[in-house]
Short mmCIF file of C-alpha atoms and ligand atoms in Angstrom, two decimals:
data_model
loop_
_atom_site.label_atom_id
_atom_site.label_comp_id
_atom_site.label_asym_id
_atom_site.label_seq_id
_atom_site.Cartn_x
_atom_site.Cartn_y
_atom_site.Cartn_z
CA MET O 1 -32.05 136.21 -25.96
CA THR O 2 -33.78 138.49 -28.46
CA GLU O 3 -33.49 142.21 -29.19
CA ASP O 4 -36.65 142.77 -27.15
CA LEU O 5 -35.21 140.93 -24.13
CA ASP O 6 -31.88 142.76 -24.45
CA GLN O 7 -33.73 146.06 -24.42
CA LEU O 8 -35.66 145.02 -21.33
CA ARG O 9 -32.41 144.01 -19.65
CA ARG O 10 -30.90 147.43 -20.30
CA LEU O 11 -34.00 149.20 -19.00
CA ALA O 12 -34.23 147.00 -15.90
CA ARG O 13 -30.53 147.39 -15.13
CA ASP O 14 -30.83 151.14 -15.34
CA VAL O 15 -34.04 151.37 -13.30
CA PHE O 16 -33.02 148.87 -10.60
CA ALA O 17 -29.67 150.63 -10.15
CA LYS O 18 -31.64 153.74 -9.13
CA GLU O 19 -34.76 152.30 -7.54
CA LEU O 20 -33.39 149.25 -5.71
CA THR O 21 -29.64 149.16 -5.11
CA PRO O 22 -29.20 152.45 -3.19
CA HIS O 23 -32.13 151.76 -0.84
CA GLN O 24 -31.15 148.38 0.56
CA GLU O 25 -30.34 149.62 4.04
CA ARG O 26 -33.66 151.45 4.38
CA PHE O 27 -35.65 148.51 2.99
CA ALA O 28 -33.91 146.26 5.51
CA GLU O 29 -34.66 148.63 8.40
CA GLN O 30 -38.33 148.99 7.52
CA HIS O 31 -38.63 145.30 6.49
CA SER O 32 -40.31 146.27 3.24
CA VAL O 33 -39.88 148.26 0.08
CA ASP O 34 -41.68 151.62 -0.22
CA ARG O 35 -45.30 151.13 -1.22
CA ASP O 36 -44.80 153.70 -4.01
CA LEU O 37 -42.13 151.58 -5.63
CA TRP O 38 -44.79 149.21 -6.98
CA ARG O 39 -46.59 152.04 -8.79
CA ARG O 40 -43.38 153.56 -10.14
CA LEU O 41 -42.17 150.25 -11.53
CA GLY O 42 -45.71 149.52 -12.75
CA GLU O 43 -45.69 152.75 -14.77
CA LEU O 44 -42.43 151.65 -16.40
CA GLY O 45 -44.04 148.35 -17.43
CA LEU O 46 -41.89 146.20 -15.14
CA VAL O 47 -44.78 144.74 -13.12
CA CYS O 48 -46.81 141.80 -14.52
CA ILE O 49 -44.61 141.83 -17.58
CA SER O 50 -45.67 138.30 -18.57
CA ILE O 51 -49.41 139.06 -18.37
CA PRO O 52 -51.24 139.77 -21.67
CA GLU O 53 -51.78 143.40 -22.59
CA GLU O 54 -55.56 142.99 -22.65
CA TYR O 55 -55.38 142.60 -18.86
CA GLY O 56 -53.02 145.52 -18.41
CA GLY O 57 -49.79 143.50 -18.40
CA GLY O 58 -46.66 143.80 -20.51
CA GLY O 59 -47.59 141.09 -23.02
CA GLY O 60 -44.30 139.26 -22.44
CA THR O 61 -43.42 135.69 -21.55
CA PHE O 62 -41.58 133.89 -18.77
CA ALA O 63 -38.37 134.92 -20.56
CA HIS O 64 -39.18 138.52 -19.63
CA GLU O 65 -39.73 137.52 -16.00
CA THR O 66 -36.38 135.72 -16.14
CA VAL O 67 -34.60 138.86 -17.30
CA LEU O 68 -36.15 140.83 -14.42
CA LEU O 69 -35.17 138.19 -11.87
CA GLU O 70 -31.60 138.19 -13.15
CA GLU O 71 -31.36 141.95 -13.11
CA GLN O 72 -32.83 142.14 -9.63
CA ALA O 73 -30.07 139.78 -8.46
CA ARG O 74 -27.49 141.89 -10.26
CA ALA O 75 -28.87 144.95 -8.46
CA LEU O 76 -28.25 143.04 -5.21
CA ASP O 77 -31.88 143.39 -4.20
CA SER O 78 -33.92 140.72 -2.49
CA SER O 79 -36.55 143.07 -1.06
CA TRP O 80 -38.98 143.73 -3.89
CA GLY O 81 -41.45 140.82 -3.90
CA ASN O 82 -42.20 141.02 -7.60
CA SER O 83 -41.54 137.37 -8.32
CA VAL O 84 -44.45 136.41 -6.03
CA HIS O 85 -46.66 139.28 -7.24
CA SER O 86 -46.04 139.02 -11.01
CA GLY O 87 -44.62 135.54 -11.42
CA ILE O 88 -47.03 133.70 -9.16
CA VAL O 89 -50.14 135.58 -7.98
CA ALA O 90 -50.90 137.18 -11.36
CA HIS O 91 -50.52 133.81 -13.08
CA TYR O 92 -53.04 132.13 -10.79
CA LEU O 93 -55.52 134.81 -11.79
CA LEU O 94 -54.58 134.54 -15.47
CA ASN O 95 -54.78 130.76 -15.60
CA TYR O 96 -57.80 130.06 -13.41
CA GLY O 97 -59.71 133.34 -13.13
CA THR O 98 -62.97 133.85 -14.98
CA GLU O 99 -62.93 136.68 -17.54
CA GLU O 100 -64.65 138.90 -15.01
CA GLN O 101 -62.04 138.09 -12.33
CA LYS O 102 -59.12 138.71 -14.71
CA HIS O 103 -60.48 142.11 -15.76
CA ARG O 104 -61.29 142.96 -12.15
CA TRP O 105 -57.85 142.28 -10.67
CA LEU O 106 -55.05 141.97 -13.23
CA PRO O 107 -54.92 145.60 -14.46
CA ARG O 108 -54.61 146.86 -10.88
CA LEU O 109 -51.89 144.33 -10.11
CA ALA O 110 -50.04 145.41 -13.26
CA SER O 111 -50.23 149.10 -12.36
CA GLY O 112 -48.97 148.41 -8.84
CA ASP O 113 -52.20 149.74 -7.31
CA LEU O 114 -52.70 146.32 -5.77
CA VAL O 115 -49.90 144.26 -4.25
CA GLY O 116 -50.43 140.50 -4.43
CA ALA O 117 -49.65 137.66 -2.04
CA ILE O 118 -50.44 133.97 -1.88
CA ALA O 119 -51.26 132.50 1.51
CA MET O 120 -50.77 128.75 1.64
CA SER O 121 -48.62 128.11 4.71
CA GLU O 122 -50.06 128.01 8.21
CA PRO O 123 -48.49 127.60 11.63
CA GLY O 124 -49.44 123.90 11.51
CA ALA O 125 -49.16 123.16 7.78
CA GLY O 126 -46.37 123.97 5.35
CA SER O 127 -45.14 120.99 3.38
CA ASP O 128 -48.40 119.15 3.97
CA LEU O 129 -50.81 121.56 2.33
CA GLN O 130 -53.68 119.08 2.41
CA SER O 131 -53.91 119.62 6.14
CA VAL O 132 -54.54 123.38 6.05
CA ARG O 133 -57.08 124.41 8.68
CA THR O 134 -58.28 127.69 7.21
CA ARG O 135 -61.96 127.26 6.39
CA ALA O 136 -64.18 129.04 3.87
CA VAL O 137 -67.80 128.24 4.67
CA ARG O 138 -70.51 129.21 2.22
CA SER O 139 -73.22 131.45 3.66
CA GLY O 140 -75.68 132.64 1.01
CA ASP O 141 -73.75 134.58 -1.61
CA GLU O 142 -70.64 134.80 0.52
CA TYR O 143 -67.78 132.73 1.91
CA VAL O 144 -66.92 133.22 5.55
CA ILE O 145 -63.18 132.68 6.03
CA ASN O 146 -61.52 131.78 9.33
CA GLY O 147 -57.89 130.86 9.82
CA ALA O 148 -54.30 131.96 10.29
CA LYS O 149 -51.49 132.04 7.74
CA THR O 150 -47.79 132.54 8.30
CA PHE O 151 -44.58 133.25 6.36
CA ILE O 152 -46.49 135.21 3.72
CA THR O 153 -44.28 137.15 1.30
CA ASN O 154 -45.61 140.68 0.62
CA GLY O 155 -47.80 140.11 3.67
CA SER O 156 -47.63 143.58 5.16
CA GLN O 157 -48.34 145.38 1.88
CA ALA O 158 -50.66 142.96 0.09
CA ASP O 159 -54.10 144.24 -0.85
CA LEU O 160 -54.97 141.11 -2.79
CA VAL O 161 -54.36 137.77 -1.11
CA ILE O 162 -55.06 134.39 -2.67
CA VAL O 163 -56.05 132.28 0.32
CA VAL O 164 -55.75 128.50 0.34
CA ALA O 165 -58.78 127.32 2.31
CA LYS O 166 -60.91 124.25 2.85
CA THR O 167 -64.39 124.63 1.39
CA ASP O 168 -65.10 121.01 2.36
CA ALA O 169 -63.45 120.05 5.63
CA ASP O 170 -64.28 116.34 5.18
CA GLN O 171 -62.16 116.02 2.08
CA GLY O 172 -58.37 116.22 1.82
CA ALA O 173 -57.00 117.63 -1.41
CA HIS O 174 -60.44 117.71 -3.05
CA GLY O 175 -61.78 120.01 -0.35
CA ILE O 176 -59.28 122.80 -1.06
CA SER O 177 -60.19 126.00 -2.91
CA LEU O 178 -58.41 129.25 -3.69
CA ILE O 179 -60.29 132.34 -2.64
CA VAL O 180 -59.26 135.91 -3.37
CA VAL O 181 -59.49 138.41 -0.54
CA GLU O 182 -59.21 142.12 -1.28
CA THR O 183 -58.02 143.22 2.11
CA GLU O 184 -59.30 146.80 1.90
CA LEU O 185 -62.85 145.67 1.26
CA VAL O 186 -63.34 143.27 4.17
CA GLU O 187 -63.68 143.27 7.92
CA GLY O 188 -61.98 140.72 10.13
CA PHE O 189 -58.70 140.67 8.22
CA ARG O 190 -55.63 141.40 10.31
CA ARG O 191 -51.91 141.45 9.67
CA GLY O 192 -49.64 140.06 12.35
CA ARG O 193 -46.02 140.93 12.86
CA VAL O 194 -43.53 141.23 10.07
CA LEU O 195 -41.34 138.23 10.84
CA ASP O 196 -37.72 138.73 11.84
CA LYS O 197 -35.68 136.57 9.51
CA LEU O 198 -32.12 135.34 9.09
CA GLY O 199 -31.96 136.90 5.62
CA LEU O 200 -34.24 138.70 3.14
CA ALA O 201 -34.30 141.57 5.61
CA GLY O 202 -36.13 143.90 3.24
CA GLN O 203 -39.02 141.51 2.64
CA ASP O 204 -42.23 141.90 4.61
CA THR O 205 -42.85 138.22 5.31
CA SER O 206 -45.86 138.28 7.66
CA GLU O 207 -48.56 136.49 9.54
CA LEU O 208 -52.12 137.03 8.33
CA PHE O 209 -55.33 136.40 10.26
CA PHE O 210 -58.86 135.90 8.98
CA ASP O 211 -61.67 136.19 11.53
CA ASP O 212 -65.09 135.80 9.94
CA VAL O 213 -63.87 137.52 6.80
CA ARG O 214 -66.75 137.67 4.30
CA VAL O 215 -66.13 137.76 0.56
CA PRO O 216 -68.62 137.32 -2.29
CA VAL O 217 -68.72 133.82 -3.83
CA SER O 218 -67.55 135.47 -7.05
CA ASN O 219 -64.09 135.63 -5.39
CA LEU O 220 -63.68 131.86 -5.65
CA LEU O 221 -60.86 131.45 -8.16
CA GLY O 222 -62.20 129.80 -11.29
CA GLY O 223 -65.73 129.65 -9.89
CA GLN O 224 -65.68 125.95 -8.93
CA GLU O 225 -65.00 124.59 -5.43
CA GLY O 226 -62.41 121.87 -4.76
CA GLN O 227 -60.02 122.84 -7.56
CA GLY O 228 -57.43 124.51 -5.32
CA PHE O 229 -55.04 121.62 -4.87
CA VAL O 230 -54.84 120.88 -8.59
CA GLN O 231 -54.36 124.58 -9.30
CA LEU O 232 -51.51 124.71 -6.78
CA MET O 233 -49.82 121.64 -8.21
CA GLN O 234 -50.03 123.06 -11.73
CA GLN O 235 -48.56 126.43 -10.76
CA LEU O 236 -45.80 125.23 -8.44
CA PRO O 237 -43.38 124.34 -11.30
CA GLN O 238 -43.29 128.00 -12.36
CA GLU O 239 -42.74 129.05 -8.75
CA ARG O 240 -39.89 126.55 -8.47
CA LEU O 241 -38.34 127.67 -11.72
CA ILE O 242 -38.42 131.26 -10.46
CA ILE O 243 -36.42 130.15 -7.41
CA ALA O 244 -33.95 128.28 -9.63
CA VAL O 245 -33.48 131.27 -11.95
CA ALA O 246 -32.87 133.57 -8.97
CA ALA O 247 -30.44 131.02 -7.52
CA VAL O 248 -28.28 130.92 -10.66
CA ALA O 249 -28.29 134.70 -10.88
CA GLY O 250 -27.26 134.85 -7.21
CA MET O 251 -24.41 132.41 -7.83
CA GLU O 252 -23.16 134.46 -10.77
CA MET O 253 -23.15 137.59 -8.66
CA ALA O 254 -21.35 135.85 -5.79
CA LEU O 255 -18.66 134.67 -8.17
CA GLU O 256 -18.28 138.05 -9.85
CA LEU O 257 -17.99 139.93 -6.54
CA THR O 258 -15.47 137.41 -5.23
CA LEU O 259 -13.31 137.53 -8.34
CA ASP O 260 -13.11 141.32 -8.03
CA TYR O 261 -12.19 141.02 -4.37
CA VAL O 262 -9.49 138.36 -4.63
CA LYS O 263 -7.76 140.26 -7.42
CA GLN O 264 -7.33 143.27 -5.13
CA ARG O 265 -6.93 141.95 -1.61
CA GLN O 266 -3.39 141.11 -0.63
CA ALA O 267 -1.96 138.67 1.92
CA PHE O 268 1.63 137.59 2.35
CA GLY O 269 2.67 140.12 -0.28
CA ARG O 270 0.48 138.92 -3.12
CA GLU O 271 -3.12 139.02 -4.32
CA LEU O 272 -5.40 136.32 -2.95
CA ILE O 273 -6.06 135.06 -6.48
CA LYS O 274 -2.42 134.00 -6.69
CA PHE O 275 -2.87 131.35 -3.99
CA GLN O 276 -3.61 127.94 -5.40
CA ASN O 277 -6.43 127.43 -2.90
CA THR O 278 -8.21 130.56 -4.12
CA LYS O 279 -7.88 129.49 -7.74
CA PHE O 280 -9.09 125.98 -7.00
CA GLU O 281 -12.06 127.18 -4.95
CA LEU O 282 -13.11 129.61 -7.65
CA ALA O 283 -12.47 127.09 -10.41
CA GLU O 284 -14.94 124.74 -8.74
CA CYS O 285 -17.45 127.53 -8.16
CA ALA O 286 -17.18 128.73 -11.76
CA THR O 287 -17.78 125.19 -13.00
CA GLU O 288 -20.85 124.75 -10.80
CA VAL O 289 -22.20 128.08 -11.99
CA ALA O 290 -21.64 127.16 -15.64
CA VAL O 291 -23.41 123.81 -15.22
CA ALA O 292 -26.27 125.41 -13.31
CA ARG O 293 -26.67 128.10 -15.96
CA ALA O 294 -26.88 125.50 -18.75
CA PHE O 295 -29.46 123.38 -16.92
CA ILE O 296 -31.64 126.26 -15.80
CA ASP O 297 -31.58 127.92 -19.23
CA GLN O 298 -32.74 124.62 -20.67
CA CYS O 299 -35.57 124.49 -18.09
CA VAL O 300 -36.61 128.04 -19.03
CA GLU O 301 -36.66 127.07 -22.72
CA ARG O 302 -38.81 124.05 -21.92
CA HIS O 303 -41.16 126.13 -19.79
CA LEU O 304 -41.57 128.67 -22.58
CA VAL O 305 -42.99 125.93 -24.84
CA GLY O 306 -45.09 124.41 -22.02
CA LYS O 307 -42.88 121.35 -21.63
CA LEU O 308 -41.34 121.74 -18.19
CA ASP O 309 -42.62 118.78 -16.21
CA VAL O 310 -43.12 118.72 -12.45
CA PRO O 311 -40.09 116.51 -11.56
CA THR O 312 -37.70 118.55 -13.73
CA ALA O 313 -38.90 121.79 -12.11
CA ALA O 314 -38.30 120.14 -8.72
CA MET O 315 -34.77 119.14 -9.83
CA ALA O 316 -34.09 122.70 -10.94
CA LYS O 317 -35.27 124.18 -7.63
CA MET O 318 -33.47 121.65 -5.46
CA TRP O 319 -30.19 121.59 -7.34
CA ALA O 320 -29.86 125.30 -8.01
CA SER O 321 -30.67 126.25 -4.41
CA GLU O 322 -28.18 123.69 -3.04
CA ARG O 323 -25.48 124.99 -5.36
CA LEU O 324 -26.24 128.60 -4.52
CA CYS O 325 -25.72 127.88 -0.82
CA ARG O 326 -22.45 126.09 -1.51
CA VAL O 327 -21.08 128.68 -3.90
CA ALA O 328 -22.13 131.59 -1.64
CA ASP O 329 -20.46 129.93 1.34
CA ARG O 330 -17.19 129.24 -0.47
CA CYS O 331 -17.11 132.76 -1.91
CA LEU O 332 -17.82 134.32 1.48
CA GLN O 333 -14.88 132.40 2.94
CA LEU O 334 -12.55 134.09 0.47
CA PHE O 335 -13.56 137.49 1.85
CA GLY O 336 -12.27 136.54 5.29
CA GLY O 337 -13.80 138.63 8.10
CA TYR O 338 -15.22 141.14 5.62
CA GLY O 339 -17.43 138.41 4.25
CA TYR O 340 -19.19 138.30 7.61
CA MET O 341 -19.98 142.03 7.57
CA LYS O 342 -23.46 142.92 6.44
CA GLU O 343 -22.18 145.89 4.47
CA TYR O 344 -20.51 143.45 2.10
CA PRO O 345 -23.03 142.17 -0.46
CA ILE O 346 -21.56 138.67 -0.27
CA ALA O 347 -22.84 138.45 3.32
CA ARG O 348 -26.35 139.29 2.14
CA ILE O 349 -26.19 136.80 -0.73
CA TRP O 350 -25.14 134.10 1.75
CA ALA O 351 -27.90 134.92 4.25
CA ASP O 352 -30.58 135.30 1.57
CA ALA O 353 -29.58 132.03 -0.07
CA ARG O 354 -30.47 129.77 2.83
CA VAL O 355 -34.22 130.06 2.51
CA GLN O 356 -34.18 128.91 -1.08
CA LYS O 357 -33.72 125.33 0.15
CA ILE O 358 -36.84 125.80 2.29
CA TYR O 359 -39.55 127.80 0.53
CA GLY O 360 -41.43 126.91 -2.64
CA GLY O 361 -41.55 123.38 -1.22
CA THR O 362 -38.57 122.20 0.82
CA ASN O 363 -35.76 120.39 -0.95
CA GLU O 364 -36.80 117.19 0.85
CA ILE O 365 -40.23 117.51 -0.78
CA MET O 366 -38.47 118.12 -4.11
CA LYS O 367 -36.64 114.83 -3.66
CA GLU O 368 -39.96 113.11 -2.91
CA ILE O 369 -41.39 114.47 -6.16
CA ILE O 370 -38.32 113.49 -8.18
CA GLY O 371 -38.10 110.09 -6.48
CA ARG O 372 -41.74 109.26 -7.24
CA SER O 373 -41.17 109.97 -10.92
CA LEU O 374 -38.23 107.59 -11.33
C1 FAD T 401 -38.94 133.80 3.78
C2 FAD T 401 -40.10 132.88 3.54
C3 FAD T 401 -41.07 133.26 2.62
C4 FAD T 401 -42.18 132.44 2.42
N1 FAD T 401 -43.19 132.86 1.58
C5 FAD T 401 -44.35 132.16 1.54
C6 FAD T 401 -45.49 132.66 0.84
O1 FAD T 401 -45.46 133.74 0.23
N2 FAD T 401 -46.64 131.94 0.88
C7 FAD T 401 -46.71 130.76 1.52
O2 FAD T 401 -47.78 130.17 1.52
N3 FAD T 401 -45.66 130.24 2.20
C8 FAD T 401 -44.48 130.91 2.22
N4 FAD T 401 -43.40 130.42 2.90
C9 FAD T 401 -43.54 129.14 3.62
C10 FAD T 401 -42.74 127.99 3.01
O3 FAD T 401 -43.26 127.62 1.78
C11 FAD T 401 -42.74 126.86 4.05
O4 FAD T 401 -41.92 127.28 5.12
C12 FAD T 401 -42.24 125.55 3.49
O5 FAD T 401 -43.14 125.03 2.55
C13 FAD T 401 -42.01 124.49 4.59
O6 FAD T 401 -43.10 124.39 5.43
P1 FAD T 401 -42.88 124.44 7.03
O7 FAD T 401 -42.09 125.64 7.32
O8 FAD T 401 -44.21 124.31 7.68
O9 FAD T 401 -41.98 123.19 7.36
P2 FAD T 401 -42.48 121.67 7.65
O10 FAD T 401 -43.46 121.27 6.59
O11 FAD T 401 -42.92 121.58 9.07
O12 FAD T 401 -41.13 120.87 7.46
C14 FAD T 401 -40.14 120.74 8.48
C15 FAD T 401 -39.07 119.78 7.99
O13 FAD T 401 -39.65 118.50 7.74
C16 FAD T 401 -39.37 118.09 6.44
N5 FAD T 401 -40.47 117.30 5.87
C17 FAD T 401 -41.79 117.60 5.88
N6 FAD T 401 -42.48 116.66 5.22
C18 FAD T 401 -41.59 115.75 4.79
C19 FAD T 401 -41.66 114.53 4.04
N7 FAD T 401 -42.84 114.07 3.57
N8 FAD T 401 -40.53 113.84 3.81
C20 FAD T 401 -39.32 114.30 4.24
N9 FAD T 401 -39.19 115.44 4.95
C21 FAD T 401 -40.30 116.16 5.21
C22 FAD T 401 -39.18 119.37 5.65
O14 FAD T 401 -38.45 119.14 4.44
C23 FAD T 401 -38.44 120.22 6.66
O15 FAD T 401 -37.09 119.91 6.63
C24 FAD T 401 -42.27 131.20 3.10
C25 FAD T 401 -41.27 130.82 3.99
C26 FAD T 401 -40.20 131.65 4.22
C27 FAD T 401 -39.18 131.22 5.22
#
């Protein structure tokens, strides 16, 4: 931590307590945050905080994104899709965009005028991204995109979607390219339903359809076809670290909420904390949280100096998400029936946790990656 990061933490805590925490029920009902929220938080400098100032960002690092992720967890919010928008989409543009592309899109992402999404998964291809069926066929100065995507975070609000598409259908990984679609500027783009999920009720995870969508060839990310798979592989460690950071923050919140509860709730004439089982459960949880915190902090430090390798990022994602699910489940148990009530934040933490073992590459795929490196 530095003074600068401490200051950001104080600001984020204050802002999220007003802008996120009190609105959870509404976000859940409408399956999205308010569109205005992006602009308001953009004005406060909390969007694209790790993007250089010359492109309209906050000029920070991944440490700044980490602080925001932690404070979002503390605010008990899982609705605002900033980690995808700022932590993932903006970094694809920053790392692979041409100067013209960066100046064209990043300032509007940073201000919240554009909301970003990345569309990899399809009904028939999730883990196996090489088999995506979305096609981008060159026609003069344009690409014509056809395909269907599913499970897309920020899908109902996104105005800028990075689409994973095949520019050469005869090639596997080498035929994949990333193409940016500005949804307001094209015809043939359609949003499907906002998907009804087990958790993350306030997120607008959606289906997206592309029917003869035409974009200029200048929307090809990086300007060279066939680079998409390599670009994805290079960016996925940051995406996985984001999941791991959020998982540790979620575990810490689960533990804190449970400690408060068991010190007040009484059974058989004494507080729950006085039962040996409660102490032992929480002792194990606290130990898992402490170990997770140490490992993930180390991963963040490595990432900040460009030394987080792919298998270690996979370990972080797999291990932290597994532990989050375990800790959330054990904590929920200590709330008894109240733990099963949606109005209790522990119920939301439990439900939101489950997907972390699935998205960003399933934990089975993480084990494949780790196993291959041994
Ligand atoms: C809430 C939510 C948000 C999401 N957000 C986005 C997003 O913004 N953008 C996006 O592109 N995608 C997003 N996803 C999709 C997510 O990344 C995929 O669901 C995930 O990668 C798994 O793909 P799949 O669902 O097709 O499962 P499948 O690939 O069909 O896997 C099914 C099962 O088979 C296992 N399996 C597959 N291959 C192997 C193997 N080689 N070895 C062992 N086991 C294997 C998997 O681990 C899993 O258990 C999101 C998903 C959810 C639920």
